[in-house]
Amino acid sequence: MKRTFVDIKEIVGVQPSGVLRLQGAEMASTGTVRNAWLTVEDGLISAFGPMDTLPEDTGEKIDCAGSILMPAFCDSHSHVVYAGSREGEFRDKIEGLSYAEIAARGGGILNSADLLHNTSEDELFEQSIARVREVMAKGTGALEIKSGYGLNTRDELKMLRVIKRIRESVPATVRATFLGAHDVGRGYGKDEYVRIVCEEMIPAVAQENLAEFVDVFCDEGFFTVEETARIMEAGKAFGLVPKIHANEMAVSGGVQVGVAHGALSVDHLEKTTDAEIEALKGSATMPTMLPGSSFFLGLPYGRAKDYIAAGLGVALASDYNPGSSPSGDMRFVMAQGCIKMKLTPVQALNACTINSAYAMGVSGITGSITPGKRADLILTVPISSLDFIPYSYTTPFIRQVYLAGKEL
Ligand code: NIG
Ligand code: FE
């Protein structure tokens, strides 16, 4: 099927094919075509250009007067598969308890693990896919989803099977991450648990081909640098690519160990020093910041501008989860990138599209306006400029989301 968007006020997010991430000054690249057309064929972007070059054979025409056409968001860090919610802890937080204090009292991740344990796989699927449908409607076209509320082999596999069912049920691009090392499961000693993650869970996950990535919560009160290295290597032996939770609670060494072991991304980074920026230089690892958890937990925001000034790329993701970021709204993430992290709207857009696609290994197929990529697109309502999107951050801005060229 062929269809052409015509009279588009502005296409943003154009990148030449072969560009998989943007770093340093490249993050300011707007990739704009004004007064434009764009053709989609068989779910892929086939061509685009200014209106005075509109081809004769357009197929179905979609009139886009006044609208911006942009890549759909890519959300490279989420925990949307979870059971129930944690409003009780929300009240504790309001009354002054920190994330670490709640976790130390047996709340936090372990609370979600108990809820998940007592929820059937079908019910977990229904609750979770509702969240995925919500974020697709808000413009997310690619979504990474982690396990990590199972914390024993059976429940981790339950989560990953739910992620697989979601992947087979939605038009968004879904990637799965095994995060058995999110916390120590109830009833285990730390060493015993790390051993089970490496020797029992990872082989079982690989056996059923349930994940692309292996993740570890490398932070104060969770897993050490040594444990993290061991788990990453165990995952790599089964073909899983590392992604790390690092530097949320403390300067943890997680960035350095992630880079040393070839992590595709190191995520959170609320607490970082210049040493982390140095460690990332020249690596293939994408620093990924999660402003939603800074907002919700009252943590410092990642130093995105310093990373960019050092020549690095930065990705932004939602961290959608019940404990530290109960929102998967990537437009709100983009807005916080601007308002709190002082990125320009274009830098924030690139951080939420091509760079976050890179951080989940899909920037070769989505994340920018590039011929041959999936037509994962947001068509806005008539709008004054791209800047309006993060500026007026609660005003509805989406006219239609297209995933692989089809209306959602
Ligand atoms: O990315 N930091 C660790 N894991 C999640 C929070 C998980 C939870 O509290 O349920 C995060 O913020
Ligand atoms: Fe997370």
Short mmCIF file of C-alpha atoms and ligand atoms in Angstrom, two decimals:
data_model
loop_
_atom_site.label_atom_id
_atom_site.label_comp_id
_atom_site.label_asym_id
_atom_site.label_seq_id
_atom_site.Cartn_x
_atom_site.Cartn_y
_atom_site.Cartn_z
CA MET A 1 0.00 0.00 0.00
CA LYS A 2 1.21 3.48 -0.87
CA ARG A 3 0.17 6.72 0.80
CA THR A 4 1.63 10.20 0.81
CA PHE A 5 1.47 12.86 3.49
CA VAL A 6 1.19 16.19 1.65
CA ASP A 7 1.45 19.86 2.57
CA ILE A 8 3.30 19.00 5.78
CA LYS A 9 4.28 22.22 7.49
CA GLU A 10 7.58 20.70 8.63
CA ILE A 11 9.20 17.27 8.77
CA VAL A 12 11.67 17.02 11.69
CA GLY A 13 14.06 14.25 12.65
CA VAL A 14 15.44 13.54 9.16
CA GLN A 15 18.73 11.61 9.20
CA PRO A 16 20.77 10.06 6.40
CA SER A 17 20.68 6.29 6.33
CA GLY A 18 23.52 4.67 8.25
CA VAL A 19 23.44 7.23 11.09
CA LEU A 20 22.73 5.15 14.19
CA ARG A 21 23.28 7.75 16.93
CA LEU A 22 24.08 11.45 17.34
CA GLN A 23 26.91 12.68 19.55
CA GLY A 24 28.09 16.08 20.79
CA ALA A 25 27.32 18.90 18.33
CA GLU A 26 25.44 16.46 16.07
CA MET A 27 22.68 16.38 18.68
CA ALA A 28 21.64 19.85 17.48
CA SER A 29 20.95 18.49 14.00
CA THR A 30 17.36 19.37 13.22
CA GLY A 31 16.81 17.31 10.09
CA THR A 32 14.07 19.61 8.82
CA VAL A 33 12.19 19.81 5.51
CA ARG A 34 9.58 22.56 5.37
CA ASN A 35 6.41 22.50 3.25
CA ALA A 36 7.00 18.86 2.47
CA TRP A 37 5.60 15.52 1.34
CA LEU A 38 6.49 12.04 2.59
CA THR A 39 5.55 8.71 1.04
CA VAL A 40 5.05 5.46 2.93
CA GLU A 41 5.08 2.13 1.10
CA ASP A 42 4.54 -1.25 2.73
CA GLY A 43 5.04 0.18 6.20
CA LEU A 44 8.35 1.88 5.40
CA ILE A 45 9.28 5.47 4.64
CA SER A 46 10.10 5.41 0.92
CA ALA A 47 10.81 9.04 0.02
CA PHE A 48 10.17 12.66 0.99
CA GLY A 49 10.95 16.15 -0.21
CA PRO A 50 9.67 19.71 -0.60
CA MET A 51 6.18 20.11 -2.13
CA ASP A 52 7.53 21.43 -5.43
CA THR A 53 9.00 17.95 -6.00
CA LEU A 54 5.79 16.02 -5.21
CA PRO A 55 5.71 12.93 -7.48
CA GLU A 56 2.65 12.26 -9.66
CA ASP A 57 1.98 8.82 -8.24
CA THR A 58 1.26 9.53 -4.60
CA GLY A 59 -1.20 6.77 -3.77
CA GLU A 60 -3.66 7.84 -1.07
CA LYS A 61 -3.09 11.45 -0.01
CA ILE A 62 -3.19 12.66 3.61
CA ASP A 63 -3.52 16.43 3.94
CA CYS A 64 -1.24 17.71 6.70
CA ALA A 65 -1.70 21.48 6.47
CA GLY A 66 -0.22 23.15 9.56
CA SER A 67 1.08 19.89 11.03
CA ILE A 68 4.55 18.67 11.93
CA LEU A 69 5.54 15.10 11.05
CA MET A 70 8.16 13.62 13.38
CA PRO A 71 9.55 10.20 14.28
CA ALA A 72 7.58 8.33 16.94
CA PHE A 73 9.31 8.26 20.32
CA CYS A 74 11.60 5.38 21.27
CA ASP A 75 11.59 4.50 24.95
CA SER A 76 14.71 2.45 25.67
CA HIS A 77 14.14 1.88 29.41
CA SER A 78 10.87 0.73 30.93
CA HIS A 79 9.44 -1.66 33.48
CA VAL A 80 5.83 -1.59 32.22
CA VAL A 81 5.22 -5.24 33.04
CA TYR A 82 4.22 -5.07 36.70
CA ALA A 83 1.25 -5.99 38.84
CA GLY A 84 -0.92 -3.49 40.66
CA SER A 85 0.61 -0.24 41.82
CA ARG A 86 2.39 1.29 44.80
CA GLU A 87 0.30 4.24 45.97
CA GLY A 88 0.96 3.29 49.60
CA GLU A 89 4.63 4.05 49.11
CA PHE A 90 3.68 7.21 47.24
CA ARG A 91 2.08 8.47 50.45
CA ASP A 92 5.19 7.39 52.43
CA LYS A 93 7.31 9.39 50.01
CA ILE A 94 5.13 12.45 50.37
CA GLU A 95 5.59 12.15 54.13
CA GLY A 96 9.35 12.17 53.72
CA LEU A 97 10.69 8.63 53.33
CA SER A 98 13.36 8.22 50.64
CA TYR A 99 13.39 5.52 47.93
CA ALA A 100 16.24 3.78 49.79
CA GLU A 101 14.35 3.90 53.12
CA ILE A 102 11.24 2.41 51.55
CA ALA A 103 13.34 -0.35 49.95
CA ALA A 104 15.10 -1.05 53.26
CA ARG A 105 11.70 -1.59 54.93
CA GLY A 106 10.93 -4.35 52.43
CA GLY A 107 8.85 -2.10 50.19
CA GLY A 108 9.94 -1.00 46.77
CA ILE A 109 10.95 -3.64 44.25
CA LEU A 110 10.23 -6.50 46.70
CA ASN A 111 6.71 -5.19 47.21
CA SER A 112 6.16 -5.34 43.42
CA ALA A 113 7.69 -8.84 43.36
CA ASP A 114 5.12 -10.02 45.93
CA LEU A 115 2.27 -8.49 43.93
CA LEU A 116 3.56 -10.06 40.72
CA HIS A 117 3.99 -13.45 42.33
CA ASN A 118 0.31 -13.42 43.29
CA THR A 119 -0.91 -12.35 39.84
CA SER A 120 -1.57 -14.86 37.05
CA GLU A 121 0.30 -14.59 33.78
CA ASP A 122 -2.91 -13.70 31.92
CA GLU A 123 -3.82 -10.99 34.39
CA LEU A 124 -0.27 -9.61 34.27
CA PHE A 125 -0.51 -9.50 30.48
CA GLU A 126 -3.81 -7.60 30.59
CA GLN A 127 -2.55 -5.04 33.10
CA SER A 128 0.70 -4.54 31.23
CA ILE A 129 -0.58 -4.33 27.68
CA ALA A 130 -2.98 -1.61 28.81
CA ARG A 131 0.09 0.48 29.75
CA VAL A 132 1.73 -0.29 26.41
CA ARG A 133 -1.43 0.79 24.55
CA GLU A 134 -1.47 3.98 26.59
CA VAL A 135 2.12 4.90 25.68
CA MET A 136 1.64 4.00 22.00
CA ALA A 137 -1.29 6.44 21.91
CA LYS A 138 1.06 9.02 23.41
CA GLY A 139 3.50 8.48 20.54
CA THR A 140 5.86 5.69 21.60
CA GLY A 141 6.75 3.50 18.63
CA ALA A 142 9.55 1.41 20.16
CA LEU A 143 9.66 0.22 23.74
CA GLU A 144 12.19 -1.74 25.76
CA ILE A 145 10.66 -3.69 28.64
CA LYS A 146 12.56 -5.25 31.55
CA SER A 147 11.86 -8.16 33.81
CA GLY A 148 13.02 -7.74 37.40
CA TYR A 149 9.88 -8.04 39.53
CA GLY A 150 10.06 -11.83 39.51
CA LEU A 151 13.29 -12.33 41.45
CA ASN A 152 13.08 -16.11 41.20
CA THR A 153 13.43 -18.21 38.07
CA ARG A 154 9.78 -19.04 37.66
CA ASP A 155 8.48 -15.48 38.09
CA GLU A 156 11.23 -13.92 35.96
CA LEU A 157 10.25 -16.29 33.15
CA LYS A 158 6.59 -15.40 33.71
CA MET A 159 7.43 -11.71 33.20
CA LEU A 160 9.51 -12.38 30.10
CA ARG A 161 6.78 -14.54 28.56
CA VAL A 162 4.36 -11.67 29.13
CA ILE A 163 6.80 -9.31 27.37
CA LYS A 164 6.94 -11.79 24.47
CA ARG A 165 3.14 -11.87 24.24
CA ILE A 166 3.06 -8.08 24.24
CA ARG A 167 5.66 -8.03 21.49
CA GLU A 168 3.49 -10.32 19.38
CA SER A 169 0.33 -8.31 20.06
CA VAL A 170 1.23 -4.67 19.38
CA PRO A 171 2.46 -2.77 16.32
CA ALA A 172 5.23 -1.09 18.33
CA THR A 173 8.78 -2.51 18.22
CA VAL A 174 9.36 -4.23 21.58
CA ARG A 175 12.70 -5.42 22.96
CA ALA A 176 13.10 -7.47 26.14
CA THR A 177 15.67 -7.17 28.91
CA PHE A 178 16.35 -9.75 31.60
CA LEU A 179 16.81 -7.83 34.89
CA GLY A 180 16.93 -10.69 37.38
CA ALA A 181 19.52 -8.63 39.28
CA HIS A 182 17.06 -5.87 40.13
CA ASP A 183 17.11 -6.82 43.81
CA VAL A 184 17.83 -9.97 45.82
CA GLY A 185 14.73 -12.18 45.77
CA ARG A 186 13.07 -12.92 49.11
CA GLY A 187 14.55 -15.88 50.93
CA TYR A 188 17.93 -15.85 49.17
CA GLY A 189 21.36 -14.82 50.40
CA LYS A 190 23.11 -12.34 48.12
CA ASP A 191 25.81 -14.72 46.85
CA GLU A 192 23.31 -17.49 46.34
CA TYR A 193 21.02 -15.16 44.40
CA VAL A 194 23.82 -13.93 42.09
CA ARG A 195 24.74 -17.53 41.43
CA ILE A 196 21.13 -18.40 40.55
CA VAL A 197 20.91 -15.38 38.23
CA CYS A 198 24.07 -16.50 36.40
CA GLU A 199 23.69 -20.26 36.44
CA GLU A 200 19.94 -20.84 36.41
CA MET A 201 18.03 -17.80 35.22
CA ILE A 202 20.25 -16.66 32.32
CA PRO A 203 20.44 -20.12 30.72
CA ALA A 204 16.65 -20.54 31.11
CA VAL A 205 15.98 -17.13 29.54
CA ALA A 206 18.32 -17.92 26.64
CA GLN A 207 16.82 -21.37 26.19
CA GLU A 208 13.39 -19.85 25.51
CA ASN A 209 14.94 -16.93 23.60
CA LEU A 210 13.08 -14.47 25.81
CA ALA A 211 15.47 -11.49 25.93
CA GLU A 212 17.99 -9.48 23.91
CA PHE A 213 19.57 -7.72 26.88
CA VAL A 214 20.81 -8.42 30.40
CA ASP A 215 20.60 -5.62 32.98
CA VAL A 216 21.86 -5.19 36.56
CA PHE A 217 20.93 -2.60 39.20
CA CYS A 218 24.53 -1.64 40.00
CA ASP A 219 24.09 0.76 42.86
CA GLU A 220 24.50 1.33 46.57
CA GLY A 221 22.29 -1.13 48.45
CA PHE A 222 21.79 -3.35 45.39
CA PHE A 223 24.54 -5.06 43.33
CA THR A 224 28.28 -4.34 43.48
CA VAL A 225 30.59 -3.65 40.56
CA GLU A 226 32.05 -7.17 40.89
CA GLU A 227 28.62 -8.83 40.93
CA THR A 228 27.57 -6.68 38.00
CA ALA A 229 30.62 -7.74 35.96
CA ARG A 230 29.94 -11.37 36.72
CA ILE A 231 26.30 -11.15 35.67
CA MET A 232 27.12 -9.23 32.48
CA GLU A 233 29.67 -11.83 31.46
CA ALA A 234 27.25 -14.67 32.25
CA GLY A 235 24.66 -12.96 30.03
CA LYS A 236 27.15 -12.32 27.22
CA ALA A 237 28.04 -16.02 27.17
CA PHE A 238 24.40 -16.63 26.18
CA GLY A 239 24.28 -13.81 23.62
CA LEU A 240 22.64 -11.19 25.85
CA VAL A 241 23.94 -7.63 25.45
CA PRO A 242 24.43 -5.71 28.73
CA LYS A 243 22.49 -2.58 29.73
CA ILE A 244 23.12 -1.21 33.22
CA HIS A 245 21.19 0.69 35.92
CA ALA A 246 23.92 2.88 37.40
CA ASN A 247 24.52 5.91 39.57
CA GLU A 248 20.96 6.49 40.75
CA MET A 249 21.60 6.15 44.49
CA ALA A 250 25.34 6.87 44.53
CA VAL A 251 28.46 7.19 42.37
CA SER A 252 28.49 3.42 41.99
CA GLY A 253 31.18 2.56 39.44
CA GLY A 254 28.38 1.18 37.30
CA VAL A 255 29.22 3.39 34.33
CA GLN A 256 32.85 2.28 34.25
CA VAL A 257 32.05 -1.41 34.62
CA GLY A 258 29.31 -1.11 31.99
CA VAL A 259 31.67 0.51 29.47
CA ALA A 260 34.41 -2.03 30.24
CA HIS A 261 32.04 -4.92 29.50
CA GLY A 262 30.51 -3.41 26.35
CA ALA A 263 27.14 -2.29 27.70
CA LEU A 264 24.93 -0.82 24.99
CA SER A 265 23.63 1.74 27.48
CA VAL A 266 24.21 2.89 31.05
CA ASP A 267 21.04 4.32 32.52
CA HIS A 268 19.90 6.71 35.29
CA LEU A 269 23.15 8.69 35.95
CA GLU A 270 21.53 11.08 38.43
CA LYS A 271 24.72 10.95 40.54
CA THR A 272 27.73 11.28 38.27
CA THR A 273 31.10 12.99 38.31
CA ASP A 274 33.46 13.96 35.49
CA ALA A 275 35.03 10.48 35.77
CA GLU A 276 31.86 8.91 34.33
CA ILE A 277 31.92 11.31 31.39
CA GLU A 278 35.58 10.47 30.77
CA ALA A 279 34.87 6.74 30.95
CA LEU A 280 32.19 7.02 28.27
CA LYS A 281 34.34 8.90 25.74
CA GLY A 282 35.20 6.81 22.70
CA SER A 283 32.84 4.00 23.73
CA ALA A 284 29.81 2.54 21.96
CA THR A 285 27.78 2.91 25.19
CA MET A 286 24.85 5.35 25.20
CA PRO A 287 24.42 7.33 28.43
CA THR A 288 20.69 7.31 29.09
CA MET A 289 18.95 9.62 31.52
CA LEU A 290 15.54 9.12 33.05
CA PRO A 291 14.13 12.51 34.05
CA GLY A 292 10.84 10.93 35.14
CA SER A 293 12.55 9.32 38.12
CA SER A 294 14.39 12.53 39.00
CA PHE A 295 11.01 14.26 38.97
CA PHE A 296 9.17 11.63 40.99
CA LEU A 297 11.91 10.91 43.55
CA GLY A 298 13.24 14.46 43.81
CA LEU A 299 16.72 13.38 42.65
CA PRO A 300 19.16 15.57 40.73
CA TYR A 301 18.62 15.58 36.96
CA GLY A 302 21.34 14.00 34.80
CA ARG A 303 24.03 16.39 33.54
CA ALA A 304 23.02 15.94 29.91
CA LYS A 305 24.56 19.20 28.72
CA ASP A 306 27.96 18.32 30.18
CA TYR A 307 27.88 14.96 28.40
CA ILE A 308 27.03 16.65 25.11
CA ALA A 309 29.72 19.32 25.64
CA ALA A 310 32.19 16.44 26.09
CA GLY A 311 31.21 15.14 22.65
CA LEU A 312 28.93 12.34 23.85
CA GLY A 313 25.41 11.46 22.82
CA VAL A 314 22.61 11.32 25.35
CA ALA A 315 19.37 9.33 25.25
CA LEU A 316 16.27 10.01 27.33
CA ALA A 317 13.79 7.32 28.38
CA SER A 318 10.78 7.07 30.69
CA ASP A 319 11.76 4.35 33.21
CA TYR A 320 7.98 3.70 33.40
CA ASN A 321 7.67 1.66 36.64
CA PRO A 322 5.50 1.62 39.78
CA GLY A 323 8.17 2.85 42.20
CA SER A 324 10.21 5.65 40.71
CA SER A 325 8.42 6.79 37.56
CA PRO A 326 4.77 5.84 37.19
CA SER A 327 4.53 7.48 33.75
CA GLY A 328 5.63 6.42 30.30
CA ASP A 329 4.77 9.72 28.66
CA MET A 330 7.75 10.43 26.39
CA ARG A 331 6.48 13.91 25.57
CA PHE A 332 6.76 14.71 29.28
CA VAL A 333 10.26 13.18 29.22
CA MET A 334 11.17 15.42 26.29
CA ALA A 335 9.75 18.45 28.10
CA GLN A 336 11.79 17.70 31.21
CA GLY A 337 14.85 17.31 29.00
CA CYS A 338 14.29 20.94 28.03
CA ILE A 339 12.90 22.44 31.22
CA LYS A 340 15.08 20.67 33.79
CA MET A 341 18.12 19.52 31.83
CA LYS A 342 18.30 22.59 29.58
CA LEU A 343 18.47 20.70 26.31
CA THR A 344 17.17 22.51 23.26
CA PRO A 345 13.92 21.04 21.88
CA VAL A 346 15.87 19.53 18.97
CA GLN A 347 18.47 17.93 21.27
CA ALA A 348 15.66 16.57 23.44
CA LEU A 349 13.84 15.20 20.39
CA ASN A 350 17.01 13.46 19.19
CA ALA A 351 17.55 12.08 22.70
CA CYS A 352 13.99 10.66 22.68
CA THR A 353 14.14 9.22 19.14
CA ILE A 354 17.34 8.23 17.33
CA ASN A 355 19.55 8.03 20.42
CA SER A 356 17.02 6.12 22.50
CA ALA A 357 16.52 3.82 19.49
CA TYR A 358 20.29 3.22 19.54
CA ALA A 359 20.13 2.47 23.28
CA MET A 360 17.73 -0.40 22.58
CA GLY A 361 19.46 -1.61 19.43
CA VAL A 362 16.79 -0.55 16.93
CA SER A 363 18.17 2.65 15.38
CA GLY A 364 18.81 0.78 12.12
CA ILE A 365 15.06 0.27 11.68
CA THR A 366 13.31 3.19 13.42
CA GLY A 367 13.95 6.44 15.33
CA SER A 368 14.39 8.91 12.46
CA ILE A 369 12.87 10.00 9.16
CA THR A 370 15.04 7.97 6.81
CA PRO A 371 14.09 6.10 3.63
CA GLY A 372 13.89 2.39 4.38
CA LYS A 373 13.09 2.80 8.07
CA ARG A 374 9.72 1.84 9.53
CA ALA A 375 7.14 4.58 9.13
CA ASP A 376 6.77 5.09 12.89
CA LEU A 377 5.47 8.63 12.88
CA ILE A 378 3.67 11.25 14.92
CA LEU A 379 1.53 13.66 12.93
CA THR A 380 0.80 16.67 15.13
CA VAL A 381 -2.28 18.84 15.22
CA PRO A 382 -1.69 22.24 13.58
CA ILE A 383 1.09 23.66 15.72
CA SER A 384 3.29 26.76 15.72
CA SER A 385 6.68 24.98 15.90
CA LEU A 386 8.49 21.92 17.26
CA ASP A 387 9.34 23.99 20.35
CA PHE A 388 5.62 24.15 21.23
CA ILE A 389 5.67 20.41 22.03
CA PRO A 390 7.94 20.56 25.13
CA TYR A 391 6.91 24.14 25.96
CA SER A 392 3.17 23.62 26.28
CA TYR A 393 3.78 20.23 27.76
CA THR A 394 0.25 19.24 28.75
CA THR A 395 -1.58 20.56 25.69
CA PRO A 396 -2.64 17.65 23.45
CA PHE A 397 -0.41 17.75 20.35
CA ILE A 398 -1.02 14.47 18.51
CA ARG A 399 -3.38 14.26 15.54
CA GLN A 400 -2.45 10.66 14.67
CA VAL A 401 0.24 8.12 15.51
CA TYR A 402 1.32 5.78 12.68
CA LEU A 403 3.26 2.60 13.44
CA ALA A 404 4.75 0.81 10.43
CA GLY A 405 2.67 3.21 8.37
CA LYS A 406 -0.70 2.26 9.89
CA GLU A 407 -2.96 4.44 12.01
CA LEU A 408 -2.90 3.34 15.60
O1 NIG B 1 14.78 2.15 37.24
N1 NIG B 1 16.29 1.75 39.93
C1 NIG B 1 15.84 0.61 39.88
N2 NIG B 1 14.75 0.18 39.29
C2 NIG B 1 13.66 1.01 38.90
C3 NIG B 1 12.70 1.23 40.00
C4 NIG B 1 12.00 0.02 40.31
C5 NIG B 1 10.95 0.15 41.36
O2 NIG B 1 11.05 0.96 42.30
O3 NIG B 1 9.99 -0.60 41.22
C6 NIG B 1 14.19 2.27 38.31
O4 NIG B 1 14.02 3.36 38.83
FE FE B 2 14.79 1.29 35.60
#
